[in-house]
Coordinates of C-alpha atoms in Angstrom, one line a residue:
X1 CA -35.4 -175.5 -35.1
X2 CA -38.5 -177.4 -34.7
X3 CA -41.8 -175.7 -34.8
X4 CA -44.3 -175.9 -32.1
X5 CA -47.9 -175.0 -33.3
X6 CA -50.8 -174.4 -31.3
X7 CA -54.6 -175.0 -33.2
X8 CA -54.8 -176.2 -36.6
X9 CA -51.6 -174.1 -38.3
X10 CA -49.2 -175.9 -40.5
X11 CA -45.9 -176.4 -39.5
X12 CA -44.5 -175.9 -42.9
X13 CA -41.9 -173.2 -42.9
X14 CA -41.9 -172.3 -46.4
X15 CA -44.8 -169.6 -45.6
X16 CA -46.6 -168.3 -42.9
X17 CA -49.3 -169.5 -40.4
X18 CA -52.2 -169.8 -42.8
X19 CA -54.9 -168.3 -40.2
X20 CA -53.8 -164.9 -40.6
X21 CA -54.2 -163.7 -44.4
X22 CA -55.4 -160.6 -44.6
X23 CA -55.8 -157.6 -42.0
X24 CA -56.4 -153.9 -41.9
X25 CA -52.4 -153.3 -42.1
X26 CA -53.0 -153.7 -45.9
X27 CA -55.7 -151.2 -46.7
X28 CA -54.0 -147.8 -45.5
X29 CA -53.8 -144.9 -44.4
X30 CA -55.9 -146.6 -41.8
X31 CA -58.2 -144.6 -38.8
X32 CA -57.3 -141.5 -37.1
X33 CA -55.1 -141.9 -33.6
X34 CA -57.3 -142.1 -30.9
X35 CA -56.3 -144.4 -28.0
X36 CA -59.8 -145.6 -27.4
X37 CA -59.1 -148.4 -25.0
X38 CA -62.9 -149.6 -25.4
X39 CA -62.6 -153.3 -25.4
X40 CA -59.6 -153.6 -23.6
X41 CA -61.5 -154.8 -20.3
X42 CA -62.5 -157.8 -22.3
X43 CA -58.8 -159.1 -22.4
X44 CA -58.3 -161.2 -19.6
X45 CA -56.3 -160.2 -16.6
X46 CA -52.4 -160.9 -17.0
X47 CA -51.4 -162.3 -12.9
X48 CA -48.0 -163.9 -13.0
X49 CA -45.1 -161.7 -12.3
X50 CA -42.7 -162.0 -15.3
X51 CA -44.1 -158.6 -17.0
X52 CA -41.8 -155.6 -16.2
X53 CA -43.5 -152.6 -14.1
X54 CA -42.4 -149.7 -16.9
X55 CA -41.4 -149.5 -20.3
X56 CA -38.9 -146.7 -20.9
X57 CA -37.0 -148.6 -24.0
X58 CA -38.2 -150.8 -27.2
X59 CA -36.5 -154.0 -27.4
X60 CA -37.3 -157.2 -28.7
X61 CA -39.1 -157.8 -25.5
X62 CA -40.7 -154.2 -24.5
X63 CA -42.8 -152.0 -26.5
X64 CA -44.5 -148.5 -26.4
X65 CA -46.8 -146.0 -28.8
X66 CA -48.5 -142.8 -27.6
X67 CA -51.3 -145.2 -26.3
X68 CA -50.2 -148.3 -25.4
X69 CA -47.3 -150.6 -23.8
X70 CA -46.4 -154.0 -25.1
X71 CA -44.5 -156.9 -23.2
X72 CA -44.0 -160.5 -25.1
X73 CA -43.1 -163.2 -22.4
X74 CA -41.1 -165.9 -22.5
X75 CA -43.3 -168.7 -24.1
X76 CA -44.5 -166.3 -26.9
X77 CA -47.8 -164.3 -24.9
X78 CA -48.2 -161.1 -25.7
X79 CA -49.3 -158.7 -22.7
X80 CA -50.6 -154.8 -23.3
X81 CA -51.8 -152.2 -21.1
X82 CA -52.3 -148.5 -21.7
X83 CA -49.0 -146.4 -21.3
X84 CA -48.1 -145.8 -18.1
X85 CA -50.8 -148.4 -16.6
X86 CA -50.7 -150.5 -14.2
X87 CA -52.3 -153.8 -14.9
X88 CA -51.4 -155.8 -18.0
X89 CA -53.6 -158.0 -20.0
X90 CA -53.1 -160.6 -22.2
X91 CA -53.3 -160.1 -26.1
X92 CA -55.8 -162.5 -27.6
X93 CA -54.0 -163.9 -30.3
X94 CA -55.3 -166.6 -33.8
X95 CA -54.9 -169.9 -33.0
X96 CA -52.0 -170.6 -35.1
X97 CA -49.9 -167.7 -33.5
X98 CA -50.0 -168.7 -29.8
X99 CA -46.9 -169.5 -28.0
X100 CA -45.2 -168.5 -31.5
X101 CA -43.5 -165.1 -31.4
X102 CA -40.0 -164.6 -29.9
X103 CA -40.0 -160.9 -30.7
X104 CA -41.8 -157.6 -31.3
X105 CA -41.5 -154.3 -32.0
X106 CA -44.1 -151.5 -32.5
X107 CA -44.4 -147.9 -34.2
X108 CA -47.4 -145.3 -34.8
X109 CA -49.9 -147.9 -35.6
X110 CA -48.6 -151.3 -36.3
X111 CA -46.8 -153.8 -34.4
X112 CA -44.7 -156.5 -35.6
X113 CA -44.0 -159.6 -34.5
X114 CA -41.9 -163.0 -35.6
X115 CA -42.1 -165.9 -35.1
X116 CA -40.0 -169.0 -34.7
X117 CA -39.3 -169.6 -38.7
X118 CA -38.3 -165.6 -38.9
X119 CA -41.8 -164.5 -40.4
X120 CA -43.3 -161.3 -40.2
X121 CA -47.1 -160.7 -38.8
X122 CA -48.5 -157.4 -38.5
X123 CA -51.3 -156.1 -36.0
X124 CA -53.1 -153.2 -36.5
X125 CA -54.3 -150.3 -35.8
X126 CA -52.6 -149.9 -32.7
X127 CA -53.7 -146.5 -31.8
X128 CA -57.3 -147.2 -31.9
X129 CA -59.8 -149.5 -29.6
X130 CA -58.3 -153.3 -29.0
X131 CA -62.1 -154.5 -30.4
X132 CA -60.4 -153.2 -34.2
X133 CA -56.9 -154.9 -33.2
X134 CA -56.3 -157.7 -36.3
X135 CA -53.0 -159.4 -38.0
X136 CA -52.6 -160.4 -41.2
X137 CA -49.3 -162.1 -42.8
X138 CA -49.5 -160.6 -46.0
X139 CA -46.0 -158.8 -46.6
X140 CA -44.7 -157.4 -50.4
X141 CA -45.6 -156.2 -53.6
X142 CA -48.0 -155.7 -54.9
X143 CA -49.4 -153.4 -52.0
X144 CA -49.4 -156.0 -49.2
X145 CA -50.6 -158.9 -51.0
X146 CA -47.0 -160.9 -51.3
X147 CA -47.0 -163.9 -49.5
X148 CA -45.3 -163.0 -46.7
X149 CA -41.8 -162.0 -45.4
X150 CA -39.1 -163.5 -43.2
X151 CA -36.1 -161.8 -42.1
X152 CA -32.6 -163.0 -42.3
X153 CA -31.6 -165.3 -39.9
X154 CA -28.5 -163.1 -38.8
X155 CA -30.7 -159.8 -38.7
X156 CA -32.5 -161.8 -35.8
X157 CA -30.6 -160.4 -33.3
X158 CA -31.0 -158.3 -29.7
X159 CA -31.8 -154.6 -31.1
X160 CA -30.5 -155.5 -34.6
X161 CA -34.2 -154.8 -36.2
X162 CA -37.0 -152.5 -35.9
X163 CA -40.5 -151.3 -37.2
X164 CA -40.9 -148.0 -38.5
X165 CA -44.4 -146.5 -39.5
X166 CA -45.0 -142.9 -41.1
X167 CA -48.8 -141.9 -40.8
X168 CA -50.7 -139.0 -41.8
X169 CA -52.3 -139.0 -38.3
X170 CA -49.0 -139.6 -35.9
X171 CA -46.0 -138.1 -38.0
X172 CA -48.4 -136.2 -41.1
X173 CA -44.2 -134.9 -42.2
X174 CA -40.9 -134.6 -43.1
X175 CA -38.2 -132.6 -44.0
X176 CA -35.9 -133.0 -47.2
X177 CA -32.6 -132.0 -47.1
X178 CA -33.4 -128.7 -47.5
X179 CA -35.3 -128.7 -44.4
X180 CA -38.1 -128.3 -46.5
X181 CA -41.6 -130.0 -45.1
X182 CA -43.5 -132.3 -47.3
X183 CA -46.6 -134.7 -46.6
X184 CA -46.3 -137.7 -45.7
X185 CA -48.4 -139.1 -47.7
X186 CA -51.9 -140.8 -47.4
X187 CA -50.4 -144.5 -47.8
X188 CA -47.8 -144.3 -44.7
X189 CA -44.6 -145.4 -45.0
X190 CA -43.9 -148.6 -43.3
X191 CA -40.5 -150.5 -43.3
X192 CA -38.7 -153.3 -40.9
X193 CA -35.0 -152.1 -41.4
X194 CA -32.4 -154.7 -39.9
X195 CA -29.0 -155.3 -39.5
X196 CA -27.2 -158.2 -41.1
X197 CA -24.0 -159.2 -42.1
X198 CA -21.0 -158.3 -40.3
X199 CA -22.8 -155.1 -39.0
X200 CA -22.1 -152.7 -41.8
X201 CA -25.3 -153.3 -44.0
X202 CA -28.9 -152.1 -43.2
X203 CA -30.9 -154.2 -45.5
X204 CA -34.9 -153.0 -45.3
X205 CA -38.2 -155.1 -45.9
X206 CA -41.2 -152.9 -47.0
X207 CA -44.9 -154.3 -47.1
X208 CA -45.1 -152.9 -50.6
X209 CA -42.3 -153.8 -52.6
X210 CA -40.5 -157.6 -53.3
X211 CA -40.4 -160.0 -51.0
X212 CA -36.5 -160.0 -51.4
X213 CA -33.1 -158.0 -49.7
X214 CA -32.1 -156.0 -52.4
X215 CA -33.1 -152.9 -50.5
X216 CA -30.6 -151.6 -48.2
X217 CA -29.6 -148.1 -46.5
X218 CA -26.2 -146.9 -46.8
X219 CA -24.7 -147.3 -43.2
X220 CA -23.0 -143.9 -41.6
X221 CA -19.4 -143.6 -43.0
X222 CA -19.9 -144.5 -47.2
X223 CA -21.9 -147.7 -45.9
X224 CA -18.9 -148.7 -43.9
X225 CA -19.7 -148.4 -40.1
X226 CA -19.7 -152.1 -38.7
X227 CA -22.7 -151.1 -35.8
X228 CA -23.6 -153.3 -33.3
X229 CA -27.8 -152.0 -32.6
X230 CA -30.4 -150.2 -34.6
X231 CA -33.6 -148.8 -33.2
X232 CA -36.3 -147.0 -36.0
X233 CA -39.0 -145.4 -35.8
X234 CA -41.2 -142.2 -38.4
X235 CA -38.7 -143.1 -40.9
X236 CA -35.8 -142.0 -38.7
X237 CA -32.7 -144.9 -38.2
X238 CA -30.7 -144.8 -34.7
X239 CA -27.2 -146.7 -34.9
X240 CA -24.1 -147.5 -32.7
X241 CA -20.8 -149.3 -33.1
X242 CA -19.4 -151.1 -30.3
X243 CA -17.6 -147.5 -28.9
X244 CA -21.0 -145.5 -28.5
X245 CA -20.3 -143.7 -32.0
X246 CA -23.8 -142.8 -32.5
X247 CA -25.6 -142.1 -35.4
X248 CA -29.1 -140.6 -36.8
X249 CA -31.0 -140.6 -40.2
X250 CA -34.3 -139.7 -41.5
X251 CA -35.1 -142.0 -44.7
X252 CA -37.5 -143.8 -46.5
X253 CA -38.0 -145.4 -49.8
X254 CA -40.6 -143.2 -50.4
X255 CA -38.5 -139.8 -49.0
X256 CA -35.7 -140.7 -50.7
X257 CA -36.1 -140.4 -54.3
X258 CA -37.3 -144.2 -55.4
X259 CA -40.9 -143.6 -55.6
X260 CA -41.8 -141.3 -58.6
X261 CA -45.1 -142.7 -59.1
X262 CA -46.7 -141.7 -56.1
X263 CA -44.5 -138.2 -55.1
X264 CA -42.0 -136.3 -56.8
X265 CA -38.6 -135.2 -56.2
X266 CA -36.0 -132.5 -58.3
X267 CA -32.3 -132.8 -57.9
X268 CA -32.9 -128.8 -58.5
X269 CA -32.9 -126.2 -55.3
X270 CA -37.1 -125.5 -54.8
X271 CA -36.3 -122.2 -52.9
X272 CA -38.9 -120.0 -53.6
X273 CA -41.6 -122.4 -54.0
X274 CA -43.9 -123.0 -51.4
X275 CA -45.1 -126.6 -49.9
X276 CA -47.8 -128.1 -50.9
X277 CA -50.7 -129.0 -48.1
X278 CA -51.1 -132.5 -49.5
X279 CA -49.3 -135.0 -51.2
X280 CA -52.0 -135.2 -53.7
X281 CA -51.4 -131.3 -54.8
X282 CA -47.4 -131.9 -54.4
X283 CA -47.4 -134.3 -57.3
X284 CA -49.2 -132.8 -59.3
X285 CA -48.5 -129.1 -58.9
X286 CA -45.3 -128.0 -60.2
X287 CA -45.3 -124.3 -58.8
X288 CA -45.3 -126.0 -55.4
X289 CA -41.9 -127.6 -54.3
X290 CA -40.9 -131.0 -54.8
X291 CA -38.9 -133.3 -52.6
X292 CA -35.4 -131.9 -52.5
X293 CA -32.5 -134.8 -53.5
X294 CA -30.5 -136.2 -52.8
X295 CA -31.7 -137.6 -49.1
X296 CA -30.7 -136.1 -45.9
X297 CA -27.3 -138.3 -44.7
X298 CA -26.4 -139.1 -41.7
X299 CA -25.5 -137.3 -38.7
X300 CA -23.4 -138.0 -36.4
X301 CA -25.3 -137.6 -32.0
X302 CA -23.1 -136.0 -29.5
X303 CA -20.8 -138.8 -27.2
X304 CA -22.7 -139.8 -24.0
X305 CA -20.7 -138.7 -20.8
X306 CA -21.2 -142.5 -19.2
X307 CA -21.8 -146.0 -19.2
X308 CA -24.4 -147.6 -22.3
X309 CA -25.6 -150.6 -23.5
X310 CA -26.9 -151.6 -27.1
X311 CA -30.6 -151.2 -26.1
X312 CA -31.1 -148.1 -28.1
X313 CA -34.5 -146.5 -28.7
X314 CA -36.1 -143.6 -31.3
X315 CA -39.6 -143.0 -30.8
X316 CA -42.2 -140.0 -32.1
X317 CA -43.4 -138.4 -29.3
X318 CA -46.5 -136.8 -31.5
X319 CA -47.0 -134.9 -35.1
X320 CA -44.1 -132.5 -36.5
X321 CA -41.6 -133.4 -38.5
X322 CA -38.6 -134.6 -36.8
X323 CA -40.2 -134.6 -33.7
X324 CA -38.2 -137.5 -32.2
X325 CA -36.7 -138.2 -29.2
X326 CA -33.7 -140.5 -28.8
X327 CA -33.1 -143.0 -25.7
X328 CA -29.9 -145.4 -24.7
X329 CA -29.8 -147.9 -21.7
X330 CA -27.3 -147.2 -19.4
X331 CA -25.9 -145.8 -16.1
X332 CA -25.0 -143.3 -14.0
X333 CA -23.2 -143.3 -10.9
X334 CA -23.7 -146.7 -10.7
X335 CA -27.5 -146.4 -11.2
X336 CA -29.1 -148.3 -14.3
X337 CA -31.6 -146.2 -16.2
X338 CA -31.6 -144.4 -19.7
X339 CA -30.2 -141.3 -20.9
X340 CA -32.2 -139.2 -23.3
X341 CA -32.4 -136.5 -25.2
X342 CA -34.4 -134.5 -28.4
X343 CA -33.2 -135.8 -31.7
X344 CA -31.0 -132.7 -32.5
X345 CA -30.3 -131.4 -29.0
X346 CA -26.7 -131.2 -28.0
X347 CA -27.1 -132.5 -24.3
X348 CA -28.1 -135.6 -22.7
X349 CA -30.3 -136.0 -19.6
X350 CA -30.4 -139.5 -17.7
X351 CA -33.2 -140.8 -15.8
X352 CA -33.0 -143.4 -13.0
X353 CA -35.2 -146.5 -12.9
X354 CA -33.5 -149.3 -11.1
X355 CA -34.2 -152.3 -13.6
X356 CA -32.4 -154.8 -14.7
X357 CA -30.4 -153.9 -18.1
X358 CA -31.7 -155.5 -20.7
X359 CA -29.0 -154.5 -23.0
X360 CA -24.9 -155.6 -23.8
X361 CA -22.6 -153.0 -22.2
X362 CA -20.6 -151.2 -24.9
X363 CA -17.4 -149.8 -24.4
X364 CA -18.5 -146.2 -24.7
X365 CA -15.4 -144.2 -25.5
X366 CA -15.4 -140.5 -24.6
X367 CA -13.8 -140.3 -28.2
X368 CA -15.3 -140.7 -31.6
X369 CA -13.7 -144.4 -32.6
X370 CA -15.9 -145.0 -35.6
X371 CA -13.1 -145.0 -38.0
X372 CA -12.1 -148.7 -36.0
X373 CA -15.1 -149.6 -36.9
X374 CA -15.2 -150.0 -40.8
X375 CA -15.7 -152.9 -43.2
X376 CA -13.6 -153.0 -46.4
X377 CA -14.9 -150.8 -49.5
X378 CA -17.3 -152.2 -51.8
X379 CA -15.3 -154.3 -54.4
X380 CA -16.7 -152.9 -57.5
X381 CA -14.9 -150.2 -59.5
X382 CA -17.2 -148.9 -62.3
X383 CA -17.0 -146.5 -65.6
X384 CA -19.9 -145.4 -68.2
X385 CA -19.8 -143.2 -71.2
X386 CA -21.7 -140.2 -70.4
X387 CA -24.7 -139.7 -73.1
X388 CA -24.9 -137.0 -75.1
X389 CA -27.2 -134.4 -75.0
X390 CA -28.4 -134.5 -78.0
X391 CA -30.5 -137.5 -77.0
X392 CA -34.3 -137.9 -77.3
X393 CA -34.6 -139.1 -73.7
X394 CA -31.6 -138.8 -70.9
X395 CA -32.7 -138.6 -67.1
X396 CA -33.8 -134.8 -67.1
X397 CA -36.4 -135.8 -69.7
X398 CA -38.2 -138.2 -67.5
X399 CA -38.3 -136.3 -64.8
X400 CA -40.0 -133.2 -66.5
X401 CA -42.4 -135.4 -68.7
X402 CA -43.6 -136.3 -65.4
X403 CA -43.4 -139.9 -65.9
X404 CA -42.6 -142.3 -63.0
X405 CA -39.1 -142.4 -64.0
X406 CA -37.8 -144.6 -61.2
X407 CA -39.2 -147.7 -63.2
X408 CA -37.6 -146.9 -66.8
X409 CA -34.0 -148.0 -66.7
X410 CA -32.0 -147.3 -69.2
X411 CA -31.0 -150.3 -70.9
X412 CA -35.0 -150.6 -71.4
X413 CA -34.8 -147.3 -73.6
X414 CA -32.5 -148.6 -75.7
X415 CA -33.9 -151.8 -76.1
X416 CA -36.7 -149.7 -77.4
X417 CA -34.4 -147.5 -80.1
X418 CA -34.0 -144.5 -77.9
X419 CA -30.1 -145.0 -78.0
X420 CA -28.0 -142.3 -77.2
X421 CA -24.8 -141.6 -78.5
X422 CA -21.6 -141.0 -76.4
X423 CA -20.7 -137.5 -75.3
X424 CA -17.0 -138.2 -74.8
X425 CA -17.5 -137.2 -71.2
X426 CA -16.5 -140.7 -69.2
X427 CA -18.2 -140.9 -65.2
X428 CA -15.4 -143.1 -63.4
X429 CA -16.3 -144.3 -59.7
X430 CA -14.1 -146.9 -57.3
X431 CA -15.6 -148.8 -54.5
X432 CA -19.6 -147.7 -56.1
X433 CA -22.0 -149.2 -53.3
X434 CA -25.3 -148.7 -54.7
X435 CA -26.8 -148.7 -51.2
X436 CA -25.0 -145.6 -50.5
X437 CA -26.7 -142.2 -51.6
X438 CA -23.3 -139.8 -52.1
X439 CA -19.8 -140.6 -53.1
X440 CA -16.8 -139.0 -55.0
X441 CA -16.3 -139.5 -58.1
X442 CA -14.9 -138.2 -61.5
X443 CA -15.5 -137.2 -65.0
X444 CA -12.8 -138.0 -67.4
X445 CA -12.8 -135.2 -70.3
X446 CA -12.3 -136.2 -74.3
X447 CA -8.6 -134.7 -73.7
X448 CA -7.8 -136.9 -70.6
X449 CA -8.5 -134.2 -67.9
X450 CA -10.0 -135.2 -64.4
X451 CA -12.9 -133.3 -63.3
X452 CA -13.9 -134.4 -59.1
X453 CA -17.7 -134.7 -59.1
X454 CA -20.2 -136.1 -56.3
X455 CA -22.3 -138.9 -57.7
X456 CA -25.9 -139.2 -55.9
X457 CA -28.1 -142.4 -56.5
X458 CA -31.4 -143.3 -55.5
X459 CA -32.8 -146.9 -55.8
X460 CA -35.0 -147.3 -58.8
X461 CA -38.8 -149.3 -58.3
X462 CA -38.4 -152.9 -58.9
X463 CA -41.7 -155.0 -58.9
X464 CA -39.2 -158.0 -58.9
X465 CA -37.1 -160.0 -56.7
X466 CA -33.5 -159.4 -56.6
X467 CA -30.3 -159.4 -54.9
X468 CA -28.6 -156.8 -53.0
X469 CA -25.6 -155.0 -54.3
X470 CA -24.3 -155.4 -57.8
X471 CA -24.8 -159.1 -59.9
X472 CA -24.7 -159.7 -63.6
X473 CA -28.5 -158.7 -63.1
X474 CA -28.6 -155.4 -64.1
X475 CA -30.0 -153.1 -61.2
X476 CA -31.5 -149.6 -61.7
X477 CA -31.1 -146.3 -59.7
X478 CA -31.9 -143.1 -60.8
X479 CA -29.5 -139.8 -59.8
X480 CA -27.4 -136.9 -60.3
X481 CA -24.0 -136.2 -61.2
X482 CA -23.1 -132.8 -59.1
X483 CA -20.1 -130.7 -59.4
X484 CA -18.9 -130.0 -55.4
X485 CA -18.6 -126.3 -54.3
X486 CA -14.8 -125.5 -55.2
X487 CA -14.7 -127.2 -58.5
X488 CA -18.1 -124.9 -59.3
X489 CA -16.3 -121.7 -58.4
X490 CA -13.8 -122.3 -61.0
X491 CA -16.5 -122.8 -64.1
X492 CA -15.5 -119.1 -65.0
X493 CA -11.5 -119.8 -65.0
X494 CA -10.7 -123.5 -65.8
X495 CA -11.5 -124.4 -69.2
X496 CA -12.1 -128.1 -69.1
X497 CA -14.6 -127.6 -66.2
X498 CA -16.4 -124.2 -68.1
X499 CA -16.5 -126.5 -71.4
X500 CA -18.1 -129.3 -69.1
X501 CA -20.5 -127.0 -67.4
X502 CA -21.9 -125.0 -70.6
X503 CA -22.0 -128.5 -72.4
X504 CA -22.6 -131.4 -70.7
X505 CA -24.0 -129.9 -67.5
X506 CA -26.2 -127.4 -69.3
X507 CA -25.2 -124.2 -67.2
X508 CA -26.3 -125.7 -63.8
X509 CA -24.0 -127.1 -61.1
X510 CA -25.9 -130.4 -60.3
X511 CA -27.5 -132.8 -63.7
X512 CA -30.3 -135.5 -63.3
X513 CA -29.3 -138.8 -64.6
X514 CA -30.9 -142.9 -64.7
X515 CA -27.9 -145.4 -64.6
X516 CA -28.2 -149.3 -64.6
X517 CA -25.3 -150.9 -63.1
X518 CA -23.6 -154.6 -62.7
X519 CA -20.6 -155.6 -61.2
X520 CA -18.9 -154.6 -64.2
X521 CA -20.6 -152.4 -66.1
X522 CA -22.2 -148.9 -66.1
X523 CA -24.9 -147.7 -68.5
X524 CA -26.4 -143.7 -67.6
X525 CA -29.1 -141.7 -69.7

């Protein structure tokens, strides 16, 4: 692909347009919503008649906020309006960027944009006055001052990618999975999740970690659901396979257990404890309640009752956590529009608008076909020796010490001397995708015995680049090993499991652990 540059850019595609640095994007949480449109009469007046008369859905081509509508022409110019106005504008945009981007997407307050070479640019802050509108290309650790990111070429695809932003002005929450509410956080969390591969992987980049695709979320079904269009948006994913099987989650690095320097989370139930009123007081006061693990999972959105294109679309409608609404391109009676509904309502509404589709018309099955829709298992089949507890340092320790645990892998601790000797207790788990948060798995006794256990995993804090999935590299998650419900009622009348319990598991029914993995081996603490 050759690149076309307008103004005194470089066409070198080893980095990004050099006249875009730095920007507001990288000093958050950023200014207070507002939708001052002061400055906006400056832009000058858009008059052609390729920009669409509403915006209902966010594709690669149409954007919304609270405040604002985007359009990006064919050419690369980037129109705006206020939502729900009627005259568009055109952007004003760095020299180097003009005539550049082939697709955008926006959330809370920062829109994205790519251009021909796959990088990412960021505008901001998107729900204040156009006069503070800026870019910068700046993408990665440490906090937004990497060089910049791309995306992979086969993530660039027609709603296979999406921006989603958490604020403390726009979203200020979220639930764990005890449908506890926690803080957002004062730094927002910000993340271009994107589908690659042969559908069945969400790989992630985030402004403040590597510049790399190690990070992924575990796709619906144990990471196997092959899905065809992903729309994001307040840290909540929206996914469908080529049938219309449909399916929601709310995650975040930060929300889901991988961040322990700046919040913190307890594999323990917090009932009783009350939530804190800022993120500041949640990390440091332990008599409020910490983030619940392991992360919520994925749920599965009732069937729509007609026709439905990829163009799927989540968007936060205001504050409250959760407070999402969910839209999908389709028809109805032959009349094109989109059907809609809340994020955990039962029934969905359509509304007619009579444009064009802009999607690909799925073959929405009035059964759930999701199970024709998986990839093979994840290849690698993994055992460890379970430490013992007489250890100096194992997985509990960290997290009570208070430490930011999610960086101290466990081969580290040994290099150091804190060794730990073996329990006899062996953790056994086939098909172990490390993008996935919970899967069966087993303990093997000293005497041979098989105990079922659920094995949870977060990703662990990597300042490096890496690869995704397992290598020779050693890659480090922190998690829990969990005895399910009907192997817990028998702690009183099986021996193997009540030996297990009092011993290993120290009287409770779920255990904190840090594991390092490879492709063929598995280390825990």
């Amino acid at each position: 692909m050759q690149t076309v540059v307008a103004g005194p850019a470089s066409a070198d595609r080893s980095r990004p347009a050099a006249c875009v640095p730095f920007g507001t994007g990288q000093v958050p949480p950023g200014i207070p919503s507002t939708g001052d449109r002061r400055g906006f009469d400056t832009f000058p007046r858009y008059t052609g008649t390729s920009a669409p008369a509403r915006v209902d859905l966010r594709t690669e081509r149409t954007q919304f906020n609270r405040y604002w509508e985007f359009t990006l022409l064919p050419g690369g110019k980037l129109l705006a309006r206020p939502r729900n106005g009627k005259q568009w504008r055109v952007v004003p945009l760095p020299s180097c960027l003009k005539g550049q981007f082939t697709a955008i997407s926006l959330d809370d307050d920062e829109l994205v944009a790519i251009d021909k070479n796959r990088w990412i640019y960021t505008m901001d802050p998107v729900n204040q006055s156009p006069l503070l509108w800026n870019w910068t290309s700046s993408w990665g650790a440490m906090l937004w001052t990497g060089s910049g990111q791309t995306l992979p070429a086969d993530a660039v695809r027609p709603n296979g990618w999406a921006l989603s932003v958490t604020s403390p002005w726009d979203n200020k929450e979220y639930l764990d999975i005890a449908g506890r509410v926690h803080p957002s956080g004062g730094a927002k969390m910000t993340m271009v999740p994107y589908l690659y591969g042969d559908g069945s992987r969400i790989g992630y980049a985030d402004p403040w970690l590597p510049n790399d695709r190690s990070y992924e979320i575990g796709s619906p079904l144990g990471g196997r659901l092959q899905m065809v269009a992903l729309s994001a948006s307040a840290s909540t994913i929206f996914v469908t396979n080529r049938y219309g099987d449909m399916f929601t989650r709310t995650f975040d690095f930060d929300s889901s257990g991988s961040d322990s320097v700046f919040f913190r989370y307890s594999w323990d139930s917090q009932k009783g404890k009350p939530s804190a009123g800022s993120l500041p007081q949640e990390l440091l006061d332990r008599s409020t309640a910490a983030v619940q693990l392991p992360a919520p999972e994925w749920e599965s959105q009732p069937k729509i009752p007609g026709e439905i294109t990829s163009a799927l679309t989540v968007f936060s409608p205001g504050p409250c956590a959760e407070n999402r609404e969910l839209r999908v391109e389709g028809r109805r009676d032959g009349r094109t529009g989109f059907w809609h509904k809340r994020l955990h309502a039962q029934q969905w509404q359509f509304t007619e608008t009579g444009g064009e589709l802009q999607g690909e018309l799925l073959e929405n099955s009035s059964v759930d076909r999701s199970a024709e829709t998986l990839s093979a298992p994840a290849p690698w089949n993994l055992t460890g020796s379970l430490p013992s507890r007489t250890a100096l340092v194992d997985g509990q320790t960290l997290i009570d010490v208070g430490l930011p645990y999610s960086i101290v892998d466990p081969r580290m601790l040994d290099r150091i001397g804190l060794k730990a000797d073996p329990s006899g207790y062996t953790l056994s788990v086939k098909n172990f995708d490390p993008a996935v948060t919970t899967r069966e798995a087993a303990v093997i006794t000293p005497s041979g015995t098989r105990i079922p256990v659920l094995l949870h995993t977060a990703d662990g804090m990597r300042m490096s680049p890496s690869q995704p999935g397992l290598t020779a590299k050693p890659r480090h998650l922190v998690g829990a090993v969990q005895l399910p419900d009907a192997v817990w009622a028998k702690r009183k009348t099986d021996p193997a499991v009540k030996r297990f319990v009092n011993g290993w598991m120290r009287g409770k029914q779920i255990a904190a652990i840090t594991l390092s993995a490879t492709k063929n081996d598995l280390v825990i603490r």
